[in-house]
PDB file of C-alpha atoms in Angstrom:
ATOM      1  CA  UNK A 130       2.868  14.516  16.727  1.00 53.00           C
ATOM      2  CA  UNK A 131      -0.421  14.157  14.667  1.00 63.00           C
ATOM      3  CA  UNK A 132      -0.902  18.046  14.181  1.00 88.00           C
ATOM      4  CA  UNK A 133      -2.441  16.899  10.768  1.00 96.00           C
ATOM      5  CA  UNK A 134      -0.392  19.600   9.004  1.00 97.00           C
ATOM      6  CA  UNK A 135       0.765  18.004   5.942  1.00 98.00           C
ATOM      7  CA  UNK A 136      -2.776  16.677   5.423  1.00 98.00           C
ATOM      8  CA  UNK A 137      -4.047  20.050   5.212  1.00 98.00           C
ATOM      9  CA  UNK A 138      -1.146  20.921   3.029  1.00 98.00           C
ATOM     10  CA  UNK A 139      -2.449  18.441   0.501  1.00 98.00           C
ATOM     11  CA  UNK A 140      -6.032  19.341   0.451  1.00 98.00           C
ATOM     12  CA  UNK A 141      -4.971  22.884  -0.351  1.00 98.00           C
ATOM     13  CA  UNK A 142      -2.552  21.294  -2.896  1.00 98.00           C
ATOM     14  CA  UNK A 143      -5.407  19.299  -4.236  1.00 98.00           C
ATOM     15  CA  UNK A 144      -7.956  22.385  -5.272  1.00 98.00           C
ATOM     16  CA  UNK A 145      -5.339  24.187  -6.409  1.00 98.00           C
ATOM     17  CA  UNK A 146      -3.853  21.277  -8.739  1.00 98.00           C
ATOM     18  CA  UNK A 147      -7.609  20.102  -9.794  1.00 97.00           C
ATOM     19  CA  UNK A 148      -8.203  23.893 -10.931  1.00 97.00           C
ATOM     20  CA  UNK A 149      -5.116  23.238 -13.043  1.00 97.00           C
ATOM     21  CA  UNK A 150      -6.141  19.902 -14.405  1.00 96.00           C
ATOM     22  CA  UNK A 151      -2.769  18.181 -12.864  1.00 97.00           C
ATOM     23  CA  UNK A 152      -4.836  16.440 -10.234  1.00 97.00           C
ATOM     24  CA  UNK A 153      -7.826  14.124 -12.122  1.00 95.00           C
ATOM     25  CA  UNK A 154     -10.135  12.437  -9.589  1.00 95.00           C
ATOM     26  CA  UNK A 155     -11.436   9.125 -10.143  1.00 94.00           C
ATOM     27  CA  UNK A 156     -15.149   8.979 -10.557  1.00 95.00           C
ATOM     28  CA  UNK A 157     -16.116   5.563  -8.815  1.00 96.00           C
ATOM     29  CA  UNK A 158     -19.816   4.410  -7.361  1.00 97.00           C
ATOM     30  CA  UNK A 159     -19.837   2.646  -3.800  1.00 97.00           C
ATOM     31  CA  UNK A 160     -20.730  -0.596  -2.441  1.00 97.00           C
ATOM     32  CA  UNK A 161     -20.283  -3.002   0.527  1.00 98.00           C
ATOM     33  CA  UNK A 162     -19.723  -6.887   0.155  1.00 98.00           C
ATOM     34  CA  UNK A 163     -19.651  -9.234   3.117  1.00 97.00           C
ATOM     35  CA  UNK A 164     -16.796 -10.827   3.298  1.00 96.00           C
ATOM     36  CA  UNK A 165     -15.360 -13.497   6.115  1.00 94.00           C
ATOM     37  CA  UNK A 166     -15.435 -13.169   9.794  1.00 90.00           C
ATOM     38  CA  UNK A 167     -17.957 -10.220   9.423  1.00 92.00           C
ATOM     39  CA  UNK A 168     -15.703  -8.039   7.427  1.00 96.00           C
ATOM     40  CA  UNK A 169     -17.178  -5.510   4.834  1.00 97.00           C
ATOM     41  CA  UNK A 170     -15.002  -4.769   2.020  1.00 98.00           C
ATOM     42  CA  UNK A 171     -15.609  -1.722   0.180  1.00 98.00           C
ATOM     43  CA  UNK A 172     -15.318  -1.923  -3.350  1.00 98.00           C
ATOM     44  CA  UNK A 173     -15.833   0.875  -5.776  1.00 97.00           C
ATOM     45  CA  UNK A 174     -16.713   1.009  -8.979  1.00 97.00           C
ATOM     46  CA  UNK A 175     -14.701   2.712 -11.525  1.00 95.00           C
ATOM     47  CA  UNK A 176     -17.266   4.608 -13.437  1.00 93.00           C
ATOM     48  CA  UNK A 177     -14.999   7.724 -15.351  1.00 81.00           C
ATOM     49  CA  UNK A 178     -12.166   6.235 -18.295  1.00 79.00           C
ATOM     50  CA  UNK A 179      -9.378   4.444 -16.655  1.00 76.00           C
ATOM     51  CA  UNK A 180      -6.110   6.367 -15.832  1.00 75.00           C
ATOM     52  CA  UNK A 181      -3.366   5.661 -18.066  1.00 67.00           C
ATOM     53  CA  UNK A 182      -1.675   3.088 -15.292  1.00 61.00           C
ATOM     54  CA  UNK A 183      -4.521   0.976 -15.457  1.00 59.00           C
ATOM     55  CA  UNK A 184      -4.477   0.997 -19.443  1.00 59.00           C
ATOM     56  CA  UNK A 185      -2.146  -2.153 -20.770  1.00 56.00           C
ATOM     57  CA  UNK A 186      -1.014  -0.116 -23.985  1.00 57.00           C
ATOM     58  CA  UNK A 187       2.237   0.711 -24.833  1.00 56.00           C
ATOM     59  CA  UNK A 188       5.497   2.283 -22.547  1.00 66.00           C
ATOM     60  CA  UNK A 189       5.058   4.025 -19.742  1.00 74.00           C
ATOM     61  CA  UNK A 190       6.829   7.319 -18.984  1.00 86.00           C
ATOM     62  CA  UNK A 191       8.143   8.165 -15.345  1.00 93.00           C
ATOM     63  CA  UNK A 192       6.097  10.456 -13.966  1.00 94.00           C
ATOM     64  CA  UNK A 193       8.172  10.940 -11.079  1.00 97.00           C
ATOM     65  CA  UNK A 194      11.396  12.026 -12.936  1.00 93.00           C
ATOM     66  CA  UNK A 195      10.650  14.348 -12.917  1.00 95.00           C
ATOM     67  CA  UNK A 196       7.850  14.998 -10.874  1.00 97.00           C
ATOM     68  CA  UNK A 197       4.853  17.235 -11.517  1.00 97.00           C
ATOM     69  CA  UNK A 198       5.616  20.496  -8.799  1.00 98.00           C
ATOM     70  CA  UNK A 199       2.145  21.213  -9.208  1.00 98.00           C
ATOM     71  CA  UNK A 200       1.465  17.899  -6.999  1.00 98.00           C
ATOM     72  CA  UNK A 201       4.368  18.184  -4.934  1.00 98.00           C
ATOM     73  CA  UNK A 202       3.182  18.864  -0.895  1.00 98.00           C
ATOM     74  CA  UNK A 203       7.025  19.106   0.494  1.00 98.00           C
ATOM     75  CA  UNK A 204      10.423  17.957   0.330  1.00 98.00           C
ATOM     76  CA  UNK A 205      10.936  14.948   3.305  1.00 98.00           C
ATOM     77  CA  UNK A 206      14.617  15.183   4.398  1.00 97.00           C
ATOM     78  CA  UNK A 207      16.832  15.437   1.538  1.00 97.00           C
ATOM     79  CA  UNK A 208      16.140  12.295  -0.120  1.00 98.00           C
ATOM     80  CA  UNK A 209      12.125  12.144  -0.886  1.00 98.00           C
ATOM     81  CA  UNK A 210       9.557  13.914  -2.307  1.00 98.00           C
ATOM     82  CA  UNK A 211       5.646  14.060  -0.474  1.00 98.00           C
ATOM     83  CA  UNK A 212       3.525  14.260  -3.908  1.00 98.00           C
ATOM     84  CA  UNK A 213      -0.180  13.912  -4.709  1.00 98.00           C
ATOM     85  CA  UNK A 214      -1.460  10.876  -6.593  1.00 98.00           C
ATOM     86  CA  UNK A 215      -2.390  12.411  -9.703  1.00 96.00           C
ATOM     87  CA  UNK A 216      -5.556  10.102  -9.689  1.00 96.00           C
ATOM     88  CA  UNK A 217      -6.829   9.480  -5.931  1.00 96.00           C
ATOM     89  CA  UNK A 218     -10.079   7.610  -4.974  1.00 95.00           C
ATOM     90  CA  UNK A 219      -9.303   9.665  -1.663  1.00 96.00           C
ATOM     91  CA  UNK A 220      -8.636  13.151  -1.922  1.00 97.00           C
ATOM     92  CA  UNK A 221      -5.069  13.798  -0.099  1.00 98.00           C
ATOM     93  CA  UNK A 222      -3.555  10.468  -1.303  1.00 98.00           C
ATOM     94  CA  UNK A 223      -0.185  10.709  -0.836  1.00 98.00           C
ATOM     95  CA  UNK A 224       2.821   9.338  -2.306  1.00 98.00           C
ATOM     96  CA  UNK A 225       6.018   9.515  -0.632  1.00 98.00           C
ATOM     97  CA  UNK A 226       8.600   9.302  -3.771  1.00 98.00           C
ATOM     98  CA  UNK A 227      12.373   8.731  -4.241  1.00 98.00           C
ATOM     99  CA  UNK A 228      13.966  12.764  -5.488  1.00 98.00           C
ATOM    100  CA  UNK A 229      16.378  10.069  -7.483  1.00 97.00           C
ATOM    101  CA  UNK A 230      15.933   7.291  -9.237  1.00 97.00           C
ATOM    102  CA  UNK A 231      15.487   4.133  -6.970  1.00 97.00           C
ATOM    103  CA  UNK A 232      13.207   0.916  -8.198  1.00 97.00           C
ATOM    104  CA  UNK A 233      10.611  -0.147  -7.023  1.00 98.00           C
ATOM    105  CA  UNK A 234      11.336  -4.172  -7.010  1.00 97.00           C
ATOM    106  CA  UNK A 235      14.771  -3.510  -4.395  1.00 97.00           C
ATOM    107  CA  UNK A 236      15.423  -3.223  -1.445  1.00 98.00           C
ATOM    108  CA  UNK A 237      13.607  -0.804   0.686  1.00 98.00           C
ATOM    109  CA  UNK A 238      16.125   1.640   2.680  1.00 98.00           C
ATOM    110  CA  UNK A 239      16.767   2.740   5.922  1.00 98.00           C
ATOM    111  CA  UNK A 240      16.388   6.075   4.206  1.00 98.00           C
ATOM    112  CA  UNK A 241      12.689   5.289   2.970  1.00 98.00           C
ATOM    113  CA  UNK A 242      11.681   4.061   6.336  1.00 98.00           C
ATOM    114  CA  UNK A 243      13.244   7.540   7.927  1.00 98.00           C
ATOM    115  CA  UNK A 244      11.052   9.665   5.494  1.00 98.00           C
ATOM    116  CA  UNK A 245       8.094   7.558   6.330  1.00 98.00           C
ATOM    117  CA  UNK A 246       8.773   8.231  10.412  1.00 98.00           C
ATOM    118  CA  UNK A 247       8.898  11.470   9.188  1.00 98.00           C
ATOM    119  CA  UNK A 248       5.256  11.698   7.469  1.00 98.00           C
ATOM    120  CA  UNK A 249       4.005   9.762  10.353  1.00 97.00           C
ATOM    121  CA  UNK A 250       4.585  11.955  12.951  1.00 96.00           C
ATOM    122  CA  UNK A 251       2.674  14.973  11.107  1.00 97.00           C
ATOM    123  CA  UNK A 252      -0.016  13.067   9.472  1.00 97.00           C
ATOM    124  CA  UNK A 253      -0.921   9.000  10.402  1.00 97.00           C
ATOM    125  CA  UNK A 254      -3.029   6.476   8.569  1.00 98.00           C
ATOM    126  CA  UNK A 255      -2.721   3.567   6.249  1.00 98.00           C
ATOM    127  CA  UNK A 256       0.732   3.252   4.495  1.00 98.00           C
ATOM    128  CA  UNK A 257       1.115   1.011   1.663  1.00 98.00           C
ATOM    129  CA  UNK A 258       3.942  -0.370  -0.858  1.00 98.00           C
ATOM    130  CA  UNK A 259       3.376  -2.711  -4.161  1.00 98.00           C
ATOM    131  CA  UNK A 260       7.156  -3.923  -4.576  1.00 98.00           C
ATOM    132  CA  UNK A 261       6.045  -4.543  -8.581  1.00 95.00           C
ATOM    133  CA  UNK A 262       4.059  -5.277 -11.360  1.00 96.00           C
ATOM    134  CA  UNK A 263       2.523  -8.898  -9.993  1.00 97.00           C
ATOM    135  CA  UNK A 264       2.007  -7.160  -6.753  1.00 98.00           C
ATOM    136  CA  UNK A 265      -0.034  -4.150  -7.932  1.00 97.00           C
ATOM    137  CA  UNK A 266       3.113  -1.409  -8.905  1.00 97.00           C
ATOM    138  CA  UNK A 267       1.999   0.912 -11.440  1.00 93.00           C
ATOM    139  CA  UNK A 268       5.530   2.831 -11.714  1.00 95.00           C
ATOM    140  CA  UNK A 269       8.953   1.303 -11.556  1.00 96.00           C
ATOM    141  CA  UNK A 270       9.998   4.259  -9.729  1.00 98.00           C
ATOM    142  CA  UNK A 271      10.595   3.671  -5.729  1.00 98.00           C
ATOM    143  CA  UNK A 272       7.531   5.658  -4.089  1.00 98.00           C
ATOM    144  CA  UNK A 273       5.632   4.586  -0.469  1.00 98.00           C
ATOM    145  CA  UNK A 274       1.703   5.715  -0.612  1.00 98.00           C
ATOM    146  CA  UNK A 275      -0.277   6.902   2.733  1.00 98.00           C
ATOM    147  CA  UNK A 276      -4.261   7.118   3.149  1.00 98.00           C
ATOM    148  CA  UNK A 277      -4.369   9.574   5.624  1.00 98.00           C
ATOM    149  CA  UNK A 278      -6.633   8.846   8.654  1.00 97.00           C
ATOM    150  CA  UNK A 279      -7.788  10.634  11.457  1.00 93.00           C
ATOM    151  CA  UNK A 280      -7.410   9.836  15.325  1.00 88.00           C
ATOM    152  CA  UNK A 281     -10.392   7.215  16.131  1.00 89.00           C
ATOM    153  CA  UNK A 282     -11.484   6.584  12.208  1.00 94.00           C
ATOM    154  CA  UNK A 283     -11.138   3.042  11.340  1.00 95.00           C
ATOM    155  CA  UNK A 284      -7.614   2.385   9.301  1.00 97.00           C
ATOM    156  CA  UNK A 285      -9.513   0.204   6.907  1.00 98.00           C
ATOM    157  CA  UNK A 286     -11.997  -2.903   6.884  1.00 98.00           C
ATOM    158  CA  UNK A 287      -9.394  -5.511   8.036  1.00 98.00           C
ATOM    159  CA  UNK A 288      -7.088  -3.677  10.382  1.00 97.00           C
ATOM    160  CA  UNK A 289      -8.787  -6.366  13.655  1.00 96.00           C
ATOM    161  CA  UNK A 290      -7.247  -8.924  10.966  1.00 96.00           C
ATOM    162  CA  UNK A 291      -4.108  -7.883  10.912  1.00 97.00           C
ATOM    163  CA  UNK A 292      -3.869  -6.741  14.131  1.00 96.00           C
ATOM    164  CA  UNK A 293      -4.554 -10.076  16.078  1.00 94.00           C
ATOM    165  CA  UNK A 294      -2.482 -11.542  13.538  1.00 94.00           C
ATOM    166  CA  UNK A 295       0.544  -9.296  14.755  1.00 93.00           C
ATOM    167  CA  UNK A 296       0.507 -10.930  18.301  1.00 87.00           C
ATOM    168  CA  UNK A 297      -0.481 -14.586  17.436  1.00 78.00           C
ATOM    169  CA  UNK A 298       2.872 -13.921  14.509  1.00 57.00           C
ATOM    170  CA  UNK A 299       5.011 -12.284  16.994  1.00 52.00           C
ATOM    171  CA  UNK A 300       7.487 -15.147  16.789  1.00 49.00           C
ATOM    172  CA  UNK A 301       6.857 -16.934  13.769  1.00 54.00           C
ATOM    173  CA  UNK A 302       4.655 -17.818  10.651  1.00 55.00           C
ATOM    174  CA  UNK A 303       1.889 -19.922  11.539  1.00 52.00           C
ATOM    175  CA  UNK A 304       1.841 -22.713   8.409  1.00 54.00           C
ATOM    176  CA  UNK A 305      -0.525 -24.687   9.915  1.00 55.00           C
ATOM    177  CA  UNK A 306      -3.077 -22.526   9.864  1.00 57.00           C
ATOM    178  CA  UNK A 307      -6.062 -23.618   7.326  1.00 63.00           C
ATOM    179  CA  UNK A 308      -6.266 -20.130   5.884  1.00 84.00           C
ATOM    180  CA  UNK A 309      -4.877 -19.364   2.258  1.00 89.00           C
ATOM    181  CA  UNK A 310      -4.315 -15.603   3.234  1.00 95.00           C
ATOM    182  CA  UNK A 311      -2.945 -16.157   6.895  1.00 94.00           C
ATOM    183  CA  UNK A 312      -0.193 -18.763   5.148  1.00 96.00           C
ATOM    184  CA  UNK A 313       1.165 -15.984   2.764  1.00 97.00           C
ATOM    185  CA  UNK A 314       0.753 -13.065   5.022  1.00 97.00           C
ATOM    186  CA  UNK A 315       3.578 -12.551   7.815  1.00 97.00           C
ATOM    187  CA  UNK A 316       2.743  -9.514  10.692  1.00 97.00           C
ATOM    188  CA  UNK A 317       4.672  -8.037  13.363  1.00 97.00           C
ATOM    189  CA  UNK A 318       3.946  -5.612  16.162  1.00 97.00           C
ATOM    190  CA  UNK A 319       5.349  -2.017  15.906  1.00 96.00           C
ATOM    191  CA  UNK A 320       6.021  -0.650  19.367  1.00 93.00           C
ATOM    192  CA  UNK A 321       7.626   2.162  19.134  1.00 88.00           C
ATOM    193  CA  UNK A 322       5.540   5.753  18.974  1.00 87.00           C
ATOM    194  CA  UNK A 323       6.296   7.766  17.136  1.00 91.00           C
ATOM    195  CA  UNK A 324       7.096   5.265  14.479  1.00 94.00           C
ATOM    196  CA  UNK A 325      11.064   4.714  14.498  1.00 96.00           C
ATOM    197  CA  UNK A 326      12.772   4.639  10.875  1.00 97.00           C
ATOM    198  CA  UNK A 327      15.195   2.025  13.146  1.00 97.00           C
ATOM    199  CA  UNK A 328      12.071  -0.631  14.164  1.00 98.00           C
ATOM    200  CA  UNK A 329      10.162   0.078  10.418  1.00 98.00           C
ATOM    201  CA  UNK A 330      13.717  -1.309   8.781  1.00 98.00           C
ATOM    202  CA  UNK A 331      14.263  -3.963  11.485  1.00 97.00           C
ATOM    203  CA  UNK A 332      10.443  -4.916  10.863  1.00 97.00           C
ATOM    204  CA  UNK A 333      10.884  -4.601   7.130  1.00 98.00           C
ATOM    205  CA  UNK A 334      14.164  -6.925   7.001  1.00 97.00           C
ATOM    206  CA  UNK A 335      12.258  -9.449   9.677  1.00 97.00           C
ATOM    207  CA  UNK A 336       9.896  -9.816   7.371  1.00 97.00           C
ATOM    208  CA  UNK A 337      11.420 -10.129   4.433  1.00 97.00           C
ATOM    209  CA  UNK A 338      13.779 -12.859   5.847  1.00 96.00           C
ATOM    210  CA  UNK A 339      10.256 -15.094   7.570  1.00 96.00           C
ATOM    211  CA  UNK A 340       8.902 -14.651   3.898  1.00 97.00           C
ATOM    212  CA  UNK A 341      11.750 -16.129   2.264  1.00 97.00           C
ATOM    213  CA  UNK A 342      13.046 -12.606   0.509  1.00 97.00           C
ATOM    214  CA  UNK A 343      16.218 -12.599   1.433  1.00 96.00           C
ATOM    215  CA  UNK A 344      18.926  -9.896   2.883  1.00 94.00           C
ATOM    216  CA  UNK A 345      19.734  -6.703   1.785  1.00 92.00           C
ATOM    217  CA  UNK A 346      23.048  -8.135   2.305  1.00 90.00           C
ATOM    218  CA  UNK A 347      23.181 -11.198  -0.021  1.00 91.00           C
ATOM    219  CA  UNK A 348      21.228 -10.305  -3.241  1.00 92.00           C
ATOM    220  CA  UNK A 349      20.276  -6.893  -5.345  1.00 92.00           C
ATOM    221  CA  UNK A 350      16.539  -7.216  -4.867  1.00 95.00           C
ATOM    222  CA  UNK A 351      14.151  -9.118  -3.313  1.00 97.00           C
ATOM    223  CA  UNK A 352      13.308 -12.791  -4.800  1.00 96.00           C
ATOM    224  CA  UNK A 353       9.504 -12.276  -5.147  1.00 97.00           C
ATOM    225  CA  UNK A 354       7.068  -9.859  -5.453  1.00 98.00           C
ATOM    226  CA  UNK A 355       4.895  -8.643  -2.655  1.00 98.00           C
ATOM    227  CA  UNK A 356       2.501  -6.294  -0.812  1.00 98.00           C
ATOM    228  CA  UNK A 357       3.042  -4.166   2.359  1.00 98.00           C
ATOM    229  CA  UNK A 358       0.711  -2.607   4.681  1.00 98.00           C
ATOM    230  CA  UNK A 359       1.612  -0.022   8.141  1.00 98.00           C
ATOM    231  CA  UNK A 360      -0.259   0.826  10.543  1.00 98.00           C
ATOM    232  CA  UNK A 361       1.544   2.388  13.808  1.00 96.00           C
ATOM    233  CA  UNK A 362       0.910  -0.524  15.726  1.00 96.00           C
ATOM    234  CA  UNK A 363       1.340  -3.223  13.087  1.00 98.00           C
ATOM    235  CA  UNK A 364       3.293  -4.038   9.776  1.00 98.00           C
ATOM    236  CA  UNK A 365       1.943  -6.656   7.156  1.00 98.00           C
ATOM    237  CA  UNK A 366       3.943  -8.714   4.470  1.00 98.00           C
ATOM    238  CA  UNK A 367       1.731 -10.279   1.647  1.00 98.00           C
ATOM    239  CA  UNK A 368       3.505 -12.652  -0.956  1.00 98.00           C
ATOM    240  CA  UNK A 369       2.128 -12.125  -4.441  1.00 98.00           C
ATOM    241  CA  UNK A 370       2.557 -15.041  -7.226  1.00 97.00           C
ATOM    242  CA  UNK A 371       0.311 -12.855  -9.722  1.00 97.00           C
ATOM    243  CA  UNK A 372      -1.419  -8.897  -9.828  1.00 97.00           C
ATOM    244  CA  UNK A 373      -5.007  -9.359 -10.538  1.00 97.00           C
ATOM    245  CA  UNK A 374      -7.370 -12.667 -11.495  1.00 98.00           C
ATOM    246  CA  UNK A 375     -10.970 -12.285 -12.442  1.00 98.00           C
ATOM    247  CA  UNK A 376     -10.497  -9.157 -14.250  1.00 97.00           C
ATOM    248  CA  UNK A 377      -9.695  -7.259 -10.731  1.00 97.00           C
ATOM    249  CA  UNK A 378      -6.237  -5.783 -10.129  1.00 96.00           C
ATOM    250  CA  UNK A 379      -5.143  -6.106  -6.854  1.00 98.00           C
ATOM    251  CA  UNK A 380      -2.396  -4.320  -5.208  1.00 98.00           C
ATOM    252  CA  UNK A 381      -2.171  -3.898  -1.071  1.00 98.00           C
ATOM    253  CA  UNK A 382      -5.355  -1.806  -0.281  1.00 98.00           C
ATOM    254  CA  UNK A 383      -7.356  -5.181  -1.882  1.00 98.00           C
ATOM    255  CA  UNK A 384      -5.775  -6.628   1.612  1.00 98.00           C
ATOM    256  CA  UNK A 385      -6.691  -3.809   3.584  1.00 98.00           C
ATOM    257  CA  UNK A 386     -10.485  -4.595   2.137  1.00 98.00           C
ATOM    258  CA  UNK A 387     -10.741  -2.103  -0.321  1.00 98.00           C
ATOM    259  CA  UNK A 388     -10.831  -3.693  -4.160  1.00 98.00           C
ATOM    260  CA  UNK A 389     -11.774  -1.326  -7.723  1.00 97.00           C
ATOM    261  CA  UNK A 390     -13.342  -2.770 -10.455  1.00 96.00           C
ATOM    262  CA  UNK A 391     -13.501  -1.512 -13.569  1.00 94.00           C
ATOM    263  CA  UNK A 392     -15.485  -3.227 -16.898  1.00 93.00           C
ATOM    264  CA  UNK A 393     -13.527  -5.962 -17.435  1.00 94.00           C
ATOM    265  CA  UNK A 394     -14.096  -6.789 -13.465  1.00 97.00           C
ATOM    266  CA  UNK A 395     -16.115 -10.569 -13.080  1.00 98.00           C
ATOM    267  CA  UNK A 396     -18.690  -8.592 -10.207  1.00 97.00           C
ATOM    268  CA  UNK A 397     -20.522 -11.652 -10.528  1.00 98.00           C
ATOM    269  CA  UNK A 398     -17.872 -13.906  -9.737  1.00 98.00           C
ATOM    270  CA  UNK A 399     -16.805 -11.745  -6.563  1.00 98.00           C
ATOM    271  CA  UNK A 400     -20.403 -11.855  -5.378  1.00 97.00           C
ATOM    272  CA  UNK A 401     -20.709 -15.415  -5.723  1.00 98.00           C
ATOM    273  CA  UNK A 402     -17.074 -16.526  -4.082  1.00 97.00           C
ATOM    274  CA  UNK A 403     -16.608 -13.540  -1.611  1.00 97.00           C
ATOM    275  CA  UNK A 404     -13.799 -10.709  -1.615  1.00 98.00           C
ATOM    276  CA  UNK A 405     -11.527 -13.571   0.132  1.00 98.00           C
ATOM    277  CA  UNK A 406     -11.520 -15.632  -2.752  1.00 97.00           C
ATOM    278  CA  UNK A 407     -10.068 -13.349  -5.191  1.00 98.00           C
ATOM    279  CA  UNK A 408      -7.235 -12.410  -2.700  1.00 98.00           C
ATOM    280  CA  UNK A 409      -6.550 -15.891  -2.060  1.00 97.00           C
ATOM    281  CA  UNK A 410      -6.164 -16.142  -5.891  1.00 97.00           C
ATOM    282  CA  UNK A 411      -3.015 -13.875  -6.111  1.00 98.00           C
ATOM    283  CA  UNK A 412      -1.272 -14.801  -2.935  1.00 98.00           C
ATOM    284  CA  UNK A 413       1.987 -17.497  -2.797  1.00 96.00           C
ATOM    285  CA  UNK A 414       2.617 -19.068   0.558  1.00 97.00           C
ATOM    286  CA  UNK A 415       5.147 -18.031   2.634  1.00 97.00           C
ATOM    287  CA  UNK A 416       8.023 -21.164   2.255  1.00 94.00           C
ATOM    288  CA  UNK A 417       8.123 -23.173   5.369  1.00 87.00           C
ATOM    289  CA  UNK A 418      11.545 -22.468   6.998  1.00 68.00           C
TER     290      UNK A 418
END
């Protein structure tokens, strides 16, 4: 577990499909802002054009059916694909993709969370899921995204968050807290190492029914949009009532505490109000039960 080996895989992958112009890099400058509780978010600065997903004009193709096999890293069981994200911030982004078509806004699958366990037990770090448009999704098509991070690196700025969160949430959601972002955010402890595909979908559906989703079992899809973040000790449930506000689109890393502007982004606005702020404008509370 943790040999790293599909990390490597996609650094190689990543020279080779840059030399072929099927991997584009996004050019960004870097900056800290302070945010609550002593946090520092990152937030980068796009500073090459915009990739076509962040562009508003016109249909979008799928560019996972199919998918670009200059990109692809390896086949994950017999039901998903480990690509490259054709335009990472991080160099060996990862997206863990669907071979068929599945959507993004249903259910996630037993099967997803078994190619995730999969990943995890090669390569570890911070996994992440927009379930649609309003919560970030730039592609309808059903695909899982990792960070990969190495043993002792920090997971991202707010992992302490989430993680204290997990144990104080264990049993249930906490609606009289005072905080905007701890009333739409539901966490639960992962205890099982290596991950287990049968905790992640126990987890998953857990959450799902304490954030007022729904069952697998009663409806097609899920009845709002929203964000998840996994960590191998915790998984994180964000209701979303919009994508962006401000001129910032945020998906789930914006949770982790890592936010991208680009030149319609109000920087003033975030530096007067904090990085909180504009989270806690794209949130919906969890429903009290």
């Amino acid at each position: 577990m943790g040999i790293d080996r599909l990390w490597q895989r996609a650094l190689e992958c990543s020279d080779a499909a840059r030399a072929a112009t099927a991997l584009v890099p996004l050019s960004t400058s870097v900056r800290t802002l302070q945010g609550e509780s002593g946090v520092s978010f990152e937030i980068r600065h796009l500073t090459s054009a915009p990739p076509r997903h962040l562009r508003a004009e016109g249909p979008k193709p799928n560019p996972f059916r199919p998918w670009d096999p200059r990109l692809q890293i390896e086949t994950i069981g017999a039901n998903h694909v480990l690509i490259l994200n054709k335009y990472p911030v991080q160099i060996g982004h990862m997206l863990l993709i669907t071979r068929t078509w599945q959507p993004q806004s249903g259910w996630l699958s037993l099967q997803d969370w078994n190619a995730v366990a999969m990943v995890d037990q090669d390569t570890t770090g911070l996994w992440f899921f927009n379930s649609g448009p309003s919560a970030g999704a730039s592609q309808p098509h059903r695909h899982l995204q990792l960070l990969p991070r190495r043993k002792n690196e920090p997971l991202c700025p707010r992992h302490t968050w989430f993680e204290q969160r997990s144990k104080k949430h264990s049993q249930s959601v906490n609606h009289s807290e005072g905080d905007c972002l701890s009333k739409s955010c539901a966490v639960l402890p992962i205890n099982a190492s290596p991950l287990s595909s049968q905790e992640l979908n126990q987890r998953y559906q857990q959450l799902c029914e304490r954030c007022g989703l729904g069952s697998p079992n009663d409806s097609p899809q899920p009845s709002n949009s929203y964000n998840i973040l996994l960590s191998r000790t915790w998984m994180a449930m964000i209701l979303r009532q919009q994508e962006g506000s401000y001129g910032f689109s945020v998906n789930a890393l914006g949770f982790a505490g890592y936010l991208l502007s680009t030149a319609s982004a109000d920087c003033d606005w975030l530096n007067r109000n904090g990085p909180e702020a504009l989270l806690k404008h794209v949130v919906q509370p969890i429903p009290s039960s």
